[in-house]
Amino acid sequence: MNTARSPAASVLHRVPGNCALIIGSADLLARRLDMVRAAGLKPALLDTDGGGSLPRGPRALPGRLHDLSGWAGAFTARLATARGPVDLAPLSYHADGHFDWVLDFSDQATCAAELPPPGYYRLAADDYPGLKRALIEIARSLREGFVKPEYLRFDAVRCLHARQGVAGCRRCLSTCPAGAIRAGSEAVHLESMLCQGCLACVPLCPTGALQSSQRQPADVMADLEARLAGGGRQAAAAPEGLWIGAPEALAEAPAGWLVWPAEAPAGLGPAIWLAALALGCRRVAIAPARPASVQRTLQDAIALAQGLLTGLGLPPAVASAADALTLPAIPALPPLPPAKLRAAGSERDLLLAALDHLAAARSAAGALPLVDAPFGEVVVEAERCTLCGACARLCPQAALSLAGVEGLTFTEARCVQCGLCANACPEQAIALRPRLLTDRSAREMPRRLVQATAPHCPGCGAPHAGPAPSTGSRVLAEQARLRPELARLLALCPECRQRAMAADLARAAPT
């Protein structure tokens, strides 16, 4: 299969082969064989009941499929056997053993993803129209090539999934209904050929590592502002509400409401919803989305938005709405002065800007406790902290810093609650506490979490940041018990410690 990028940067163009894995009972496979061949496919048959007579000619095996992976032009499959899974490569007509297409007539679907990969067709035994549509689509791809939009841009440098083997952010992993995002060693791995463009992962990413390749945040904000401005002119007042959803999920809205048909409504998350409210819209409604995992993600996001609004003393003016009749029942915000927002680099930045405006309009101050939010504080048990600096060195946002002999400081505005610091702490002295600190100046002000004791180095007499003699560190206490020389080294400043270690090595070296 040849792969090339089309002139459009966000499109992948592939020319697939014609090897098709067809799964089902022997009798059904025999009845469908002529149609499959007529579409230009070379069939490889897997008889799932094992009791029928397979037709002569095509490659065929009896058995049950263990697993299937890949996409159009690059499927691999394994057969379930008593001794474990066995590669089905010998059944393929390609030298490398891959299959280009999969037609699945089995009783139990082989592909578990809610959104199956391109090239996989789940068909009922008697679904002639569905089979016909699938074969016409495949035949067209054989003639013209297979065009797959590349829906997402991924910046691995911004991804906080892991650092130096320490686990971090996992927000997007359980969200993708197509299984296109999986854990990697440092960053997550995005498989563009599996991505179906629901964009549910985009609002979840706290750093903007995942963004739509079709529309930039500035484009979305410009669209939102144009819609709200147009609605204001027509109604001579702020819009009563904004209803967002897929085109097929929306209907005619009541007077004063604006409708925003979006091909990927899950990609317009809490940041856009609250930005709409900050810009003067009084309510935001979100139509249900499919599949089920995307709807669950939307419901979690709606709950977060409602919690933020009620925490600020405002009505929960963001809600789900399956039809136009439910729109008037959504609580409306009181009239507020409209904000002047600019498109930010990430969903989180835009969300904070909208919340700052809403909090200022209500004179709200304090800290709102949240659950699983991309902002909050880091709590450190000072008596257990040894100021080793592991948390500060790993923090990619520079929210934590070890300022010489001053101690450990924290800037809440920078923290995205990725968890790297907590997972890196050898003393397990760090915990995350999601919350919104509504006072922006307090959020941006560095504060001391752990005050350094500034012990004086026994070697040179200079003060340095280090563990206090009375530290509650379990790790240091156990290490000192097992290796008494460690306590001596830890009492030294970094420069003297290096000299002492070099001297120890020199004394231990054979003469």
Short mmCIF file of C-alpha atoms in Angstrom, two decimals:
data_model
loop_
_atom_site.label_atom_id
_atom_site.label_comp_id
_atom_site.label_asym_id
_atom_site.label_seq_id
_atom_site.Cartn_x
_atom_site.Cartn_y
_atom_site.Cartn_z
CA MET A 1 0.00 0.00 0.00
CA ASN A 2 1.45 3.32 -1.03
CA THR A 3 1.10 6.32 1.30
CA ALA A 4 1.53 9.96 0.45
CA ARG A 5 0.42 13.32 1.76
CA SER A 6 -1.92 15.23 -0.43
CA PRO A 7 -1.32 18.96 -1.05
CA ALA A 8 -3.69 19.67 1.84
CA ALA A 9 -1.59 19.28 4.99
CA SER A 10 -4.49 17.77 6.97
CA VAL A 11 -5.30 14.91 4.57
CA LEU A 12 -3.70 11.50 4.20
CA HIS A 13 -4.07 9.82 0.80
CA ARG A 14 -3.62 6.07 0.52
CA VAL A 15 -3.91 3.63 -2.35
CA PRO A 16 -5.11 0.38 -0.76
CA GLY A 17 -4.80 -3.16 -2.06
CA ASN A 18 -7.66 -5.60 -2.67
CA CYS A 19 -7.04 -8.34 -0.08
CA ALA A 20 -10.18 -8.66 2.07
CA LEU A 21 -10.54 -10.75 5.22
CA ILE A 22 -14.13 -11.98 5.39
CA ILE A 23 -15.35 -13.43 8.68
CA GLY A 24 -18.49 -15.54 9.14
CA SER A 25 -20.03 -18.97 8.84
CA ALA A 26 -19.03 -21.15 5.87
CA ASP A 27 -22.54 -21.10 4.41
CA LEU A 28 -22.75 -17.30 4.60
CA LEU A 29 -19.26 -16.86 3.14
CA ALA A 30 -20.18 -19.04 0.16
CA ARG A 31 -23.32 -16.96 -0.53
CA ARG A 32 -21.44 -13.64 -0.39
CA LEU A 33 -18.38 -14.69 -2.35
CA ASP A 34 -19.60 -13.62 -5.81
CA MET A 35 -20.53 -10.13 -4.62
CA VAL A 36 -17.13 -9.66 -2.99
CA ARG A 37 -15.29 -10.77 -6.11
CA ALA A 38 -17.44 -8.53 -8.28
CA ALA A 39 -16.18 -5.53 -6.27
CA GLY A 40 -12.62 -6.39 -7.28
CA LEU A 41 -11.57 -7.99 -3.98
CA LYS A 42 -9.45 -11.09 -3.38
CA PRO A 43 -11.20 -12.81 -0.47
CA ALA A 44 -9.49 -14.57 2.43
CA LEU A 45 -12.11 -16.48 4.40
CA LEU A 46 -12.34 -17.24 8.11
CA ASP A 47 -15.08 -19.78 8.90
CA THR A 48 -16.27 -19.03 12.43
CA ASP A 49 -18.47 -22.10 12.91
CA GLY A 50 -15.94 -24.60 11.55
CA GLY A 51 -18.67 -27.01 10.57
CA GLY A 52 -19.46 -25.99 7.02
CA SER A 53 -17.98 -26.66 3.62
CA LEU A 54 -15.76 -23.81 2.49
CA PRO A 55 -15.76 -22.95 -1.22
CA ARG A 56 -12.79 -23.95 -3.33
CA GLY A 57 -10.46 -21.29 -4.67
CA PRO A 58 -9.96 -18.57 -2.06
CA ARG A 59 -7.66 -19.02 0.90
CA ALA A 60 -9.69 -20.16 3.88
CA LEU A 61 -9.34 -21.38 7.46
CA PRO A 62 -11.78 -22.44 10.18
CA GLY A 63 -11.58 -20.78 13.60
CA ARG A 64 -12.33 -17.73 15.71
CA LEU A 65 -10.51 -14.44 15.49
CA HIS A 66 -8.54 -13.53 18.61
CA ASP A 67 -7.89 -9.90 17.76
CA LEU A 68 -7.74 -7.43 14.91
CA SER A 69 -5.70 -4.24 14.66
CA GLY A 70 -4.93 -1.61 12.04
CA TRP A 71 -6.99 0.18 9.41
CA ALA A 72 -7.72 0.18 5.68
CA GLY A 73 -4.67 -1.16 3.89
CA ALA A 74 -2.89 -2.19 7.10
CA PHE A 75 -4.97 -4.69 9.08
CA THR A 76 -3.30 -7.52 10.98
CA ALA A 77 -5.23 -10.38 12.57
CA ARG A 78 -4.60 -13.29 14.89
CA LEU A 79 -6.45 -16.58 15.24
CA ALA A 80 -7.51 -17.89 18.64
CA THR A 81 -6.06 -21.35 19.37
CA ALA A 82 -5.62 -23.56 22.44
CA ARG A 83 -1.92 -22.64 22.50
CA GLY A 84 -2.54 -18.91 22.24
CA PRO A 85 -3.07 -16.45 19.38
CA VAL A 86 -1.56 -17.32 15.99
CA ASP A 87 -0.86 -14.77 13.25
CA LEU A 88 -3.22 -15.02 10.28
CA ALA A 89 -0.57 -13.70 7.89
CA PRO A 90 -0.51 -16.93 5.79
CA LEU A 91 -4.14 -16.25 4.88
CA SER A 92 -3.23 -12.91 3.30
CA TYR A 93 -2.30 -12.41 -0.36
CA HIS A 94 0.39 -9.89 0.63
CA ALA A 95 3.95 -10.91 1.41
CA ASP A 96 3.91 -9.05 4.72
CA GLY A 97 0.67 -10.73 5.78
CA HIS A 98 -1.60 -7.69 6.06
CA PHE A 99 -5.22 -7.35 4.96
CA ASP A 100 -6.62 -4.28 3.22
CA TRP A 101 -10.28 -4.66 4.17
CA VAL A 102 -12.34 -6.57 6.72
CA LEU A 103 -15.96 -7.66 6.24
CA ASP A 104 -17.21 -9.05 9.55
CA PHE A 105 -20.40 -11.17 9.48
CA SER A 106 -19.63 -12.98 12.75
CA ASP A 107 -22.09 -13.16 15.64
CA GLN A 108 -19.76 -11.20 17.91
CA ALA A 109 -18.01 -8.12 16.55
CA THR A 110 -14.24 -8.52 16.28
CA CYS A 111 -13.56 -4.81 16.65
CA ALA A 112 -14.33 -3.51 20.15
CA ALA A 113 -13.89 0.20 19.40
CA GLU A 114 -17.07 2.29 19.47
CA LEU A 115 -15.93 3.94 16.25
CA PRO A 116 -14.40 1.17 14.13
CA PRO A 117 -11.34 1.87 12.00
CA PRO A 118 -11.61 2.84 8.34
CA GLY A 119 -11.84 -0.30 6.23
CA TYR A 120 -13.67 -2.41 8.82
CA TYR A 121 -17.33 -3.18 8.10
CA ARG A 122 -19.56 -4.84 10.67
CA LEU A 123 -22.47 -6.40 8.76
CA ALA A 124 -25.50 -8.46 9.69
CA ALA A 125 -25.97 -11.72 7.83
CA ASP A 126 -29.08 -10.46 5.99
CA ASP A 127 -27.97 -6.84 5.51
CA TYR A 128 -27.77 -6.77 1.71
CA PRO A 129 -28.05 -2.97 1.45
CA GLY A 130 -25.26 -2.52 3.99
CA LEU A 131 -23.02 -4.98 2.14
CA LYS A 132 -23.76 -3.25 -1.15
CA ARG A 133 -22.84 0.16 0.29
CA ALA A 134 -19.63 -1.23 1.75
CA LEU A 135 -18.57 -2.87 -1.52
CA ILE A 136 -19.34 0.27 -3.55
CA GLU A 137 -17.22 2.30 -1.11
CA ILE A 138 -14.37 -0.21 -1.32
CA ALA A 139 -14.53 -0.36 -5.13
CA ARG A 140 -14.34 3.43 -5.28
CA SER A 141 -11.28 3.41 -3.01
CA LEU A 142 -9.61 0.80 -5.22
CA ARG A 143 -10.10 3.08 -8.22
CA GLU A 144 -9.46 6.50 -6.70
CA GLY A 145 -7.52 5.86 -3.52
CA PHE A 146 -8.53 6.27 0.09
CA VAL A 147 -8.62 9.79 1.52
CA LYS A 148 -8.41 10.10 5.30
CA PRO A 149 -8.62 13.54 6.96
CA GLU A 150 -6.00 14.18 9.62
CA TYR A 151 -8.24 15.72 12.26
CA LEU A 152 -5.71 16.44 15.00
CA ARG A 153 -2.38 18.19 15.42
CA PHE A 154 -0.28 16.72 18.19
CA ASP A 155 2.68 18.43 19.85
CA ALA A 156 4.58 15.76 21.78
CA VAL A 157 6.74 18.37 23.50
CA ARG A 158 3.67 19.89 25.19
CA CYS A 159 2.29 16.50 26.21
CA LEU A 160 2.66 15.84 29.95
CA HIS A 161 1.87 12.14 29.84
CA ALA A 162 5.25 11.18 31.35
CA ARG A 163 8.73 12.51 32.03
CA GLN A 164 11.83 10.40 32.60
CA GLY A 165 9.75 7.32 33.32
CA VAL A 166 7.44 9.12 35.78
CA ALA A 167 3.71 8.92 35.00
CA GLY A 168 1.80 12.15 34.50
CA CYS A 169 -1.36 13.31 32.71
CA ARG A 170 -3.81 10.68 31.44
CA ARG A 171 -6.85 12.83 30.64
CA CYS A 172 -7.18 11.91 26.97
CA LEU A 173 -6.46 8.16 27.18
CA SER A 174 -9.89 6.93 28.25
CA THR A 175 -11.78 9.37 26.04
CA CYS A 176 -11.10 8.30 22.45
CA PRO A 177 -13.95 6.13 21.10
CA ALA A 178 -11.75 4.99 18.20
CA GLY A 179 -8.76 3.87 20.27
CA ALA A 180 -6.53 6.34 18.43
CA ILE A 181 -4.73 7.55 21.57
CA ARG A 182 -2.61 5.23 23.65
CA ALA A 183 0.05 5.56 26.32
CA GLY A 184 3.65 6.08 25.24
CA SER A 185 6.98 6.27 27.02
CA GLU A 186 7.10 10.07 27.34
CA ALA A 187 4.09 11.36 25.39
CA VAL A 188 0.88 9.67 24.32
CA HIS A 189 0.84 8.15 20.84
CA LEU A 190 -1.74 9.45 18.39
CA GLU A 191 -2.59 7.20 15.45
CA SER A 192 -4.08 9.54 12.87
CA MET A 193 -5.43 6.70 10.74
CA LEU A 194 -7.71 5.60 13.59
CA CYS A 195 -8.89 9.07 14.62
CA GLN A 196 -12.48 9.71 13.51
CA GLY A 197 -12.53 13.42 14.30
CA CYS A 198 -14.86 13.62 17.32
CA LEU A 199 -12.32 16.00 18.95
CA ALA A 200 -13.48 15.04 22.46
CA CYS A 201 -9.83 14.93 23.52
CA VAL A 202 -9.11 18.57 22.60
CA PRO A 203 -10.93 20.29 25.52
CA LEU A 204 -9.36 17.79 27.93
CA CYS A 205 -5.74 18.59 27.05
CA PRO A 206 -4.54 21.19 29.59
CA THR A 207 -1.54 22.34 27.54
CA GLY A 208 -2.91 22.43 23.99
CA ALA A 209 -0.79 19.44 22.92
CA LEU A 210 -3.88 18.12 21.11
CA GLN A 211 -5.56 20.61 18.81
CA SER A 212 -7.83 20.44 15.82
CA SER A 213 -5.98 20.59 12.52
CA GLN A 214 -9.08 22.03 10.83
CA ARG A 215 -9.68 25.02 13.10
CA GLN A 216 -7.44 26.99 15.43
CA PRO A 217 -8.59 28.48 18.75
CA ALA A 218 -8.58 31.94 17.17
CA ASP A 219 -10.90 30.67 14.41
CA VAL A 220 -13.33 29.18 16.94
CA MET A 221 -13.37 32.37 18.98
CA ALA A 222 -13.93 34.49 15.87
CA ASP A 223 -16.84 32.23 14.88
CA LEU A 224 -18.32 32.44 18.38
CA GLU A 225 -18.04 36.23 18.54
CA ALA A 226 -19.59 36.61 15.08
CA ARG A 227 -22.54 34.41 16.03
CA LEU A 228 -23.16 36.26 19.28
CA ALA A 229 -22.82 39.67 17.64
CA GLY A 230 -25.27 38.69 14.93
CA GLY A 231 -27.75 37.38 17.47
CA GLY A 232 -27.45 40.59 19.49
CA ARG A 233 -28.24 42.75 16.48
CA GLN A 234 -31.33 40.71 15.61
CA ALA A 235 -32.70 40.62 19.14
CA ALA A 236 -31.48 44.10 20.22
CA ALA A 237 -30.19 42.39 23.37
CA ALA A 238 -27.85 39.67 24.51
CA PRO A 239 -28.82 36.26 23.06
CA GLU A 240 -31.06 34.21 25.30
CA GLY A 241 -28.94 31.18 24.66
CA LEU A 242 -26.62 29.28 22.38
CA TRP A 243 -27.48 25.70 21.35
CA ILE A 244 -24.47 23.66 20.21
CA GLY A 245 -24.57 20.25 18.58
CA ALA A 246 -24.14 18.15 15.48
CA PRO A 247 -26.33 19.40 12.61
CA GLU A 248 -28.61 16.35 12.77
CA ALA A 249 -29.10 16.79 16.55
CA LEU A 250 -30.39 20.37 16.34
CA ALA A 251 -33.78 21.77 15.48
CA GLU A 252 -35.37 25.20 15.26
CA ALA A 253 -34.68 27.03 18.52
CA PRO A 254 -37.01 29.37 20.42
CA ALA A 255 -36.88 33.12 19.79
CA GLY A 256 -33.71 34.74 21.01
CA TRP A 257 -31.71 31.52 20.84
CA LEU A 258 -28.79 30.97 18.48
CA VAL A 259 -28.00 27.59 16.94
CA TRP A 260 -24.40 26.51 16.32
CA PRO A 261 -24.24 23.40 14.13
CA ALA A 262 -20.80 21.84 14.60
CA GLU A 263 -19.40 18.75 12.90
CA ALA A 264 -17.49 17.88 16.09
CA PRO A 265 -19.45 19.50 18.95
CA ALA A 266 -17.45 17.61 21.59
CA GLY A 267 -14.46 19.71 20.55
CA LEU A 268 -16.25 22.83 21.79
CA GLY A 269 -15.83 22.25 25.50
CA PRO A 270 -16.16 24.24 28.75
CA ALA A 271 -13.73 26.92 27.59
CA ILE A 272 -15.99 27.84 24.64
CA TRP A 273 -19.19 27.49 26.65
CA LEU A 274 -17.98 29.79 29.43
CA ALA A 275 -16.44 32.16 26.91
CA ALA A 276 -19.89 32.47 25.33
CA LEU A 277 -21.34 33.37 28.73
CA ALA A 278 -18.55 35.85 29.40
CA LEU A 279 -19.24 37.46 26.02
CA GLY A 280 -22.84 38.14 26.99
CA CYS A 281 -24.79 34.99 26.12
CA ARG A 282 -27.13 34.07 28.99
CA ARG A 283 -27.29 30.27 28.55
CA VAL A 284 -25.48 27.50 26.67
CA ALA A 285 -27.12 24.21 25.74
CA ILE A 286 -25.30 21.17 24.38
CA ALA A 287 -27.11 18.57 22.32
CA PRO A 288 -26.36 14.90 23.11
CA ALA A 289 -23.52 13.38 21.12
CA ARG A 290 -22.57 9.91 19.93
CA PRO A 291 -21.07 7.45 20.64
CA ALA A 292 -21.65 6.77 24.34
CA SER A 293 -18.08 7.53 25.44
CA VAL A 294 -18.21 10.98 23.83
CA GLN A 295 -21.51 11.66 25.55
CA ARG A 296 -19.99 10.67 28.90
CA THR A 297 -17.11 13.07 28.26
CA LEU A 298 -19.61 15.82 27.47
CA GLN A 299 -21.59 15.11 30.64
CA ASP A 300 -18.42 15.32 32.75
CA ALA A 301 -17.54 18.62 31.07
CA ILE A 302 -21.05 19.99 31.68
CA ALA A 303 -20.79 19.00 35.35
CA LEU A 304 -17.44 20.84 35.60
CA ALA A 305 -18.90 23.98 33.98
CA GLN A 306 -21.95 23.88 36.26
CA GLY A 307 -19.75 23.45 39.34
CA LEU A 308 -17.65 26.44 38.36
CA LEU A 309 -20.68 28.64 37.77
CA THR A 310 -22.46 27.72 40.98
CA GLY A 311 -19.20 28.15 42.88
CA LEU A 312 -19.07 31.71 41.59
CA GLY A 313 -22.61 32.30 42.81
CA LEU A 314 -24.10 32.08 39.32
CA PRO A 315 -26.89 29.84 37.99
CA PRO A 316 -25.80 26.61 36.24
CA ALA A 317 -26.38 28.18 32.84
CA VAL A 318 -24.72 25.31 30.92
CA ALA A 319 -26.79 22.18 30.43
CA SER A 320 -27.58 19.32 28.10
CA ALA A 321 -30.61 19.73 25.86
CA ALA A 322 -31.93 16.97 23.64
CA ASP A 323 -34.68 19.08 22.06
CA ALA A 324 -35.85 22.67 21.76
CA LEU A 325 -38.59 22.20 24.38
CA THR A 326 -36.01 21.83 27.15
CA LEU A 327 -34.07 24.99 26.29
CA PRO A 328 -36.20 27.54 28.22
CA ALA A 329 -35.84 25.46 31.42
CA ILE A 330 -32.07 26.06 31.57
CA PRO A 331 -31.30 28.69 34.25
CA ALA A 332 -30.14 31.98 32.74
CA LEU A 333 -27.34 34.23 33.89
CA PRO A 334 -28.27 37.70 35.11
CA PRO A 335 -27.21 40.53 32.79
CA LEU A 336 -23.41 40.87 32.98
CA PRO A 337 -21.02 43.24 31.22
CA PRO A 338 -19.55 41.45 28.18
CA ALA A 339 -15.90 40.47 28.29
CA LYS A 340 -13.13 41.17 25.81
CA LEU A 341 -11.48 37.79 25.39
CA ARG A 342 -8.67 36.82 23.11
CA ALA A 343 -8.08 33.34 21.73
CA ALA A 344 -5.54 31.62 23.97
CA GLY A 345 -3.03 28.92 23.20
CA SER A 346 -4.93 26.24 25.10
CA GLU A 347 -8.43 25.40 26.26
CA ARG A 348 -7.29 25.90 29.84
CA ASP A 349 -6.04 29.45 29.25
CA LEU A 350 -9.29 30.49 27.59
CA LEU A 351 -11.31 28.85 30.35
CA LEU A 352 -9.41 30.74 33.04
CA ALA A 353 -9.82 34.04 31.17
CA ALA A 354 -13.59 33.52 30.95
CA LEU A 355 -13.80 32.53 34.62
CA ASP A 356 -11.78 35.57 35.67
CA HIS A 357 -14.30 37.82 33.94
CA LEU A 358 -17.30 36.04 35.46
CA ALA A 359 -15.71 36.09 38.93
CA ALA A 360 -14.92 39.82 38.65
CA ALA A 361 -18.47 40.57 37.50
CA ARG A 362 -19.83 38.83 40.60
CA SER A 363 -17.06 40.06 42.95
CA ALA A 364 -16.46 36.41 43.80
CA ALA A 365 -13.32 35.61 45.76
CA GLY A 366 -11.96 32.47 47.30
CA ALA A 367 -11.17 28.93 46.24
CA LEU A 368 -13.71 26.65 44.58
CA PRO A 369 -13.05 22.94 45.23
CA LEU A 370 -13.29 20.88 42.04
CA VAL A 371 -12.90 17.31 40.85
CA ASP A 372 -10.40 16.33 38.15
CA ALA A 373 -9.88 19.86 36.84
CA PRO A 374 -6.81 21.15 34.93
CA PHE A 375 -6.08 23.74 37.61
CA GLY A 376 -5.51 23.63 41.34
CA GLU A 377 -2.83 23.54 43.99
CA VAL A 378 -0.05 21.24 45.11
CA VAL A 379 -0.06 20.32 48.78
CA VAL A 380 3.26 19.28 50.35
CA GLU A 381 3.79 17.71 53.76
CA ALA A 382 6.64 19.97 54.83
CA GLU A 383 7.88 17.67 57.58
CA ARG A 384 8.47 14.89 55.06
CA CYS A 385 9.91 17.01 52.25
CA THR A 386 13.70 16.77 51.92
CA LEU A 387 13.95 19.47 49.24
CA CYS A 388 15.51 16.93 46.91
CA GLY A 389 14.14 18.94 43.97
CA ALA A 390 12.73 15.98 42.01
CA CYS A 391 9.33 17.65 41.73
CA ALA A 392 10.73 20.98 40.57
CA ARG A 393 13.04 19.38 38.01
CA LEU A 394 10.20 17.37 36.47
CA CYS A 395 7.54 20.10 36.48
CA PRO A 396 7.21 21.07 32.79
CA GLN A 397 5.14 24.15 33.59
CA ALA A 398 7.63 25.60 36.11
CA ALA A 399 4.82 25.70 38.66
CA LEU A 400 7.25 24.32 41.24
CA SER A 401 10.71 25.74 41.74
CA LEU A 402 13.53 25.18 44.19
CA ALA A 403 14.98 28.61 44.82
CA GLY A 404 18.43 27.96 46.28
CA VAL A 405 18.36 28.20 50.05
CA GLU A 406 14.86 29.73 50.05
CA GLY A 407 12.96 26.45 49.71
CA LEU A 408 10.20 25.07 47.46
CA THR A 409 7.86 27.62 45.87
CA PHE A 410 4.64 27.11 43.89
CA THR A 411 2.79 29.26 41.35
CA GLU A 412 -0.80 28.03 41.09
CA ALA A 413 -1.56 29.75 37.78
CA ARG A 414 0.96 27.48 36.05
CA CYS A 415 -0.19 24.17 37.54
CA VAL A 416 -2.21 21.89 35.26
CA GLN A 417 -2.58 19.06 37.82
CA CYS A 418 -0.68 16.59 35.64
CA GLY A 419 0.56 14.61 38.66
CA LEU A 420 4.22 14.38 37.65
CA CYS A 421 5.38 15.98 40.89
CA ALA A 422 3.32 13.70 43.13
CA ASN A 423 4.45 10.59 41.29
CA ALA A 424 8.10 11.68 41.34
CA CYS A 425 8.27 12.43 45.06
CA PRO A 426 10.33 9.70 46.77
CA GLU A 427 8.73 10.61 50.10
CA GLN A 428 5.13 10.54 48.79
CA ALA A 429 4.81 13.96 50.39
CA ILE A 430 2.89 15.64 47.55
CA ALA A 431 -0.83 15.59 46.82
CA LEU A 432 -2.89 17.38 44.17
CA ARG A 433 -5.93 19.43 45.08
CA PRO A 434 -8.02 20.55 42.07
CA ARG A 435 -9.63 23.90 42.69
CA LEU A 436 -10.17 27.33 41.17
CA LEU A 437 -8.51 30.19 42.98
CA THR A 438 -10.73 33.04 41.81
CA ASP A 439 -8.27 35.78 42.75
CA ARG A 440 -6.06 36.01 39.69
CA SER A 441 -3.29 37.90 41.46
CA ALA A 442 -3.14 35.24 44.18
CA ARG A 443 -3.12 32.55 41.52
CA GLU A 444 -0.14 34.16 39.79
CA MET A 445 1.81 34.95 42.98
CA PRO A 446 4.54 32.40 43.90
CA ARG A 447 4.15 31.12 47.43
CA ARG A 448 6.45 29.14 49.67
CA LEU A 449 5.41 25.54 50.27
CA VAL A 450 8.48 24.38 52.17
CA GLN A 451 10.92 26.68 53.94
CA ALA A 452 14.50 25.53 53.65
CA THR A 453 16.30 25.10 56.96
CA ALA A 454 19.50 26.38 55.34
CA PRO A 455 21.86 24.16 57.34
CA HIS A 456 25.51 25.08 57.21
CA CYS A 457 27.78 22.72 55.30
CA PRO A 458 30.22 20.94 57.65
CA GLY A 459 32.80 21.11 54.88
CA CYS A 460 32.87 24.77 53.86
CA GLY A 461 30.49 26.41 56.32
CA ALA A 462 28.23 27.88 53.62
CA PRO A 463 24.40 27.67 54.01
CA HIS A 464 22.63 25.43 51.51
CA ALA A 465 19.20 23.98 50.86
CA GLY A 466 19.07 20.53 52.35
CA PRO A 467 17.16 18.23 54.67
CA ALA A 468 16.80 19.34 58.24
CA PRO A 469 18.44 17.12 60.84
CA SER A 470 14.97 16.43 62.28
CA THR A 471 13.38 15.67 58.91
CA GLY A 472 10.53 13.19 58.86
CA SER A 473 11.86 11.53 55.73
CA ARG A 474 11.34 7.82 55.91
CA VAL A 475 13.58 7.27 52.91
CA LEU A 476 16.50 9.17 54.43
CA ALA A 477 16.07 7.51 57.82
CA GLU A 478 16.13 4.04 56.29
CA GLN A 479 19.06 4.87 54.03
CA ALA A 480 21.02 6.33 56.95
CA ARG A 481 20.40 3.16 58.93
CA LEU A 482 21.56 0.92 56.12
CA ARG A 483 24.34 3.24 54.89
CA PRO A 484 25.65 5.52 57.64
CA GLU A 485 27.97 7.24 55.19
CA LEU A 486 24.93 8.58 53.33
CA ALA A 487 23.96 10.85 56.22
CA ARG A 488 27.44 12.35 56.16
CA LEU A 489 27.20 13.11 52.43
CA LEU A 490 23.70 14.57 52.65
CA ALA A 491 24.81 17.06 55.28
CA LEU A 492 27.29 18.57 52.81
CA CYS A 493 26.51 21.23 50.21
CA PRO A 494 26.42 19.97 46.58
CA GLU A 495 30.00 21.11 45.84
CA CYS A 496 31.49 19.53 48.97
CA ARG A 497 29.38 16.43 48.41
CA GLN A 498 30.87 15.96 44.95
CA ARG A 499 34.41 16.37 46.33
CA ALA A 500 33.72 13.94 49.16
CA MET A 501 32.27 11.34 46.79
CA ALA A 502 35.27 11.70 44.48
CA ALA A 503 37.60 11.24 47.44
CA ASP A 504 35.71 8.15 48.58
CA LEU A 505 35.99 6.65 45.10
CA ALA A 506 39.71 7.43 44.98
CA ARG A 507 40.28 5.70 48.32
CA ALA A 508 38.27 2.68 47.19
CA ALA A 509 40.15 2.35 43.89
CA PRO A 510 42.75 -0.46 43.79
CA THR A 511 46.34 0.74 44.00
#
